[in-house]
Short mmCIF file of N, CA and C in Angstrom, two decimals:
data_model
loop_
_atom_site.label_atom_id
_atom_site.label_comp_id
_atom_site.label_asym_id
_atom_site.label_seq_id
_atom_site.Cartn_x
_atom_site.Cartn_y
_atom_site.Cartn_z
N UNK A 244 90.68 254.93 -55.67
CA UNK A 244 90.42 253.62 -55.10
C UNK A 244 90.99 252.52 -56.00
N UNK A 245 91.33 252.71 -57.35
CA UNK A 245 91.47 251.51 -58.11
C UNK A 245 92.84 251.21 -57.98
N UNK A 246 93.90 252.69 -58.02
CA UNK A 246 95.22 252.32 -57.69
C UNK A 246 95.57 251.67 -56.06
N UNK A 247 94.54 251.71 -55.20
CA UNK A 247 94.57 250.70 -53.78
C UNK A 247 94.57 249.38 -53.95
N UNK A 248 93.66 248.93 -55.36
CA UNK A 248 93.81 247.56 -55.22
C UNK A 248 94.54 246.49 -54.95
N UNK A 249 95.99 246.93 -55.58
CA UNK A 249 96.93 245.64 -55.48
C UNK A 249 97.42 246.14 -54.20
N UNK A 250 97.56 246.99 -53.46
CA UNK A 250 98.35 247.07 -52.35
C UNK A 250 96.91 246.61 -51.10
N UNK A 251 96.20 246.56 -51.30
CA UNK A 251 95.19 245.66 -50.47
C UNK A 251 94.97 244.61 -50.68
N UNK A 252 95.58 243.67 -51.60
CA UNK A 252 95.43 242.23 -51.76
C UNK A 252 96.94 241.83 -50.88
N UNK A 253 97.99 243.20 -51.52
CA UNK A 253 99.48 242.31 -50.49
C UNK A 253 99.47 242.63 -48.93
N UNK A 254 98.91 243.54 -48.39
CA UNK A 254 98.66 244.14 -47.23
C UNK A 254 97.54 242.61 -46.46
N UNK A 255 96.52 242.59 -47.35
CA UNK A 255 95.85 241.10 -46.69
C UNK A 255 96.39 239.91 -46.63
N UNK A 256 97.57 239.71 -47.64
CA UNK A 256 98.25 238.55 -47.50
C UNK A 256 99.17 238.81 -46.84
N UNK A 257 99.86 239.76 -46.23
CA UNK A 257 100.75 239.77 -45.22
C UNK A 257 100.37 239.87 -43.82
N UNK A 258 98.97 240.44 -43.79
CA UNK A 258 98.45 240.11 -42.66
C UNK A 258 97.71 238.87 -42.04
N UNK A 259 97.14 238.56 -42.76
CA UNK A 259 96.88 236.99 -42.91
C UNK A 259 97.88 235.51 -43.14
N UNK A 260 98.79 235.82 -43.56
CA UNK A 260 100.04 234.78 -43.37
C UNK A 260 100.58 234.53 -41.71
N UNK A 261 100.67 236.76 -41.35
CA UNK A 261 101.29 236.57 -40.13
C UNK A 261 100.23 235.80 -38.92
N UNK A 262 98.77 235.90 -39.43
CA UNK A 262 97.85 235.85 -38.67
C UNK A 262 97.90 234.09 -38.42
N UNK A 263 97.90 233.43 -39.47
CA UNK A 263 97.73 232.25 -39.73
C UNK A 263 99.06 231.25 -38.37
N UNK A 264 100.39 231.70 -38.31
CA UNK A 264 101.72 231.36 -37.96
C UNK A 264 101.32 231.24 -36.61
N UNK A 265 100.37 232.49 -35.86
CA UNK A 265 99.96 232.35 -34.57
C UNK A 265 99.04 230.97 -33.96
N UNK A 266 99.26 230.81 -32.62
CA UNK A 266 98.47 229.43 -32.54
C UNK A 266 97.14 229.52 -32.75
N UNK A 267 96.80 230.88 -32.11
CA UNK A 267 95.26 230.73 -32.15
C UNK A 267 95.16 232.10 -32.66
N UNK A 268 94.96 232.09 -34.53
CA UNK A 268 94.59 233.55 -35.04
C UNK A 268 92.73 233.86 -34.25
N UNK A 269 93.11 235.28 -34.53
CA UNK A 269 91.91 235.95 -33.77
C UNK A 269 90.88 235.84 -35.14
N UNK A 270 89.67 235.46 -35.13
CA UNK A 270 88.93 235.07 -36.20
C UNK A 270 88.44 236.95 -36.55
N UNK A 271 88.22 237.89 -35.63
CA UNK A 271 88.16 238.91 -36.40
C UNK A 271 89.17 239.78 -37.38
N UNK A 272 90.22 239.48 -37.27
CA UNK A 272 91.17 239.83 -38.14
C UNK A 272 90.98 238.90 -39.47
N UNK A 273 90.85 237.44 -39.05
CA UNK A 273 90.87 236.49 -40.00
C UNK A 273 89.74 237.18 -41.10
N UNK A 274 88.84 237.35 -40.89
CA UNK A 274 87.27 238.46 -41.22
C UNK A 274 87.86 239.26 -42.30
N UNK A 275 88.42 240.20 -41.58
CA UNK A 275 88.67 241.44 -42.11
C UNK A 275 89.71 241.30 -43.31
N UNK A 276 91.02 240.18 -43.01
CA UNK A 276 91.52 240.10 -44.25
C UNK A 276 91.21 239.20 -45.44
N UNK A 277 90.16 238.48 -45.31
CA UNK A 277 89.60 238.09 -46.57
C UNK A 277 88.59 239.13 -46.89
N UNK A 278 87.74 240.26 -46.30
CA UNK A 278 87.04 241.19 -46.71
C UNK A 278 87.78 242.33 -47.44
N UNK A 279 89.23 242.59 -46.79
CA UNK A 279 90.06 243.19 -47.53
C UNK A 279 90.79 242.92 -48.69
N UNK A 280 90.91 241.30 -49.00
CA UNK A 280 91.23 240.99 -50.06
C UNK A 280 89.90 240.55 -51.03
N UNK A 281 88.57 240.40 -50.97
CA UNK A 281 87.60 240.58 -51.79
C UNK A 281 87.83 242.14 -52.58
N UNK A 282 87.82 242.88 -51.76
CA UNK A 282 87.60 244.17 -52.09
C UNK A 282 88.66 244.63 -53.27
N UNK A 283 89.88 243.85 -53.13
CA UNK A 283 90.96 244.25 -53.53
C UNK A 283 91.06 243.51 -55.20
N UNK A 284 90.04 242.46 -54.88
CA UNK A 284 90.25 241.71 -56.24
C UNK A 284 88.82 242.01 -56.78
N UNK A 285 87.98 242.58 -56.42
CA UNK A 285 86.75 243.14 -56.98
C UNK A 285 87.16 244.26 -57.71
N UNK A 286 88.28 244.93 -57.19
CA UNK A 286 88.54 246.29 -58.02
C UNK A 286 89.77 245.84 -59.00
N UNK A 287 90.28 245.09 -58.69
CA UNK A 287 91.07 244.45 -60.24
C UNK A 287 89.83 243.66 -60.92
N UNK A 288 89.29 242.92 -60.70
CA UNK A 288 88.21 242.52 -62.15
C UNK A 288 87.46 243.44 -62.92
N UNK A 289 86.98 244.76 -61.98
CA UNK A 289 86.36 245.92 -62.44
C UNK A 289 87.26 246.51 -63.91
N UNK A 290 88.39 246.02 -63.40
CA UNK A 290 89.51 247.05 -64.92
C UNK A 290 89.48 246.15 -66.00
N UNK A 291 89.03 244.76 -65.66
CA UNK A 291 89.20 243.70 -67.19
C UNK A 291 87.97 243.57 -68.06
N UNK A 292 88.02 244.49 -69.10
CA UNK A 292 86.98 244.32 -69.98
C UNK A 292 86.25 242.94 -70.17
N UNK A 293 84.97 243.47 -70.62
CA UNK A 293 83.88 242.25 -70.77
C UNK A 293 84.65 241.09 -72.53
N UNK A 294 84.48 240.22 -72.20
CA UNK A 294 84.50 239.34 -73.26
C UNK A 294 83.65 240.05 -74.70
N UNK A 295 82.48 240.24 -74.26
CA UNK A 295 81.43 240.66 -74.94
C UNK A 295 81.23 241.93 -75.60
N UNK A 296 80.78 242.46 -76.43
CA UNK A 296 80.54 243.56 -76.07
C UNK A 296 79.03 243.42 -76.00
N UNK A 297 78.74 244.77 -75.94
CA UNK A 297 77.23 245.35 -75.28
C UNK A 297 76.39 244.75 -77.32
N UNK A 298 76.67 244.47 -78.30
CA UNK A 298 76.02 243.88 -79.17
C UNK A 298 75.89 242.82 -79.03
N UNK A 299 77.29 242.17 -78.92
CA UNK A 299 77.15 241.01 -78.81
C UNK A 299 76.36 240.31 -78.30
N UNK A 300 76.09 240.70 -76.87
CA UNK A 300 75.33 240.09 -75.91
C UNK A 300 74.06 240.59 -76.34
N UNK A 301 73.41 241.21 -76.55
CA UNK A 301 72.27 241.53 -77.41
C UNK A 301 71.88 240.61 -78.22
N UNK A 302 72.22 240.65 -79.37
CA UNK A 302 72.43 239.61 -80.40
C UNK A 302 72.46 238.07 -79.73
N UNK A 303 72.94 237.67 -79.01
CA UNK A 303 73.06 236.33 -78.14
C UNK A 303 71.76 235.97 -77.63
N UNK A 304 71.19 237.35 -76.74
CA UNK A 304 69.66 236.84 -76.43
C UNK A 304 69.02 236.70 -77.65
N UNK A 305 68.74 237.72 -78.17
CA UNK A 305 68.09 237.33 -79.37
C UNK A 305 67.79 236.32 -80.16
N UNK A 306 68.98 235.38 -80.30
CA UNK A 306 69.00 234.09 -80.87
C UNK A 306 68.63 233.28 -80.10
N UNK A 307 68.85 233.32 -78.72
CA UNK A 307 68.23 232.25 -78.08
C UNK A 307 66.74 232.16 -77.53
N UNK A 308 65.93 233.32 -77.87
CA UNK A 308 64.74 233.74 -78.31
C UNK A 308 64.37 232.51 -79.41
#
């Protein structure tokens, strides 16, 4: 699923561009390709490590305790 990601963000923007050009896009497609491009950029943020690590953020509450 993670190697789908980028080809479901260009697949939604090509469907959604073409969708957009029409006079009257069909709002369930419209739906589906921003649900398809959530999905697509949920699984690229999933691969970018945390700022933090798991001490850090520990340590952070702590102090603000």
């Amino acid at each position: 699923m993670k190697k789908l990601a980028l080809p479901f963000i260009i697949v939604a923007l090509i469907i959604g561009t073409y969708e957009y050009t029409k006079e009257k896009p069909n709002i369930f497609i419209v739906c589906l390709v921003i649900i398809l491009f959530m999905v697509g950029m949920f699984q690229l943020n999933v691969k970018i490590p945390s700022k933090f690590s798991d001490e850090d953020q520990e340590n952070e509450i702590k102090d603000n305790d």
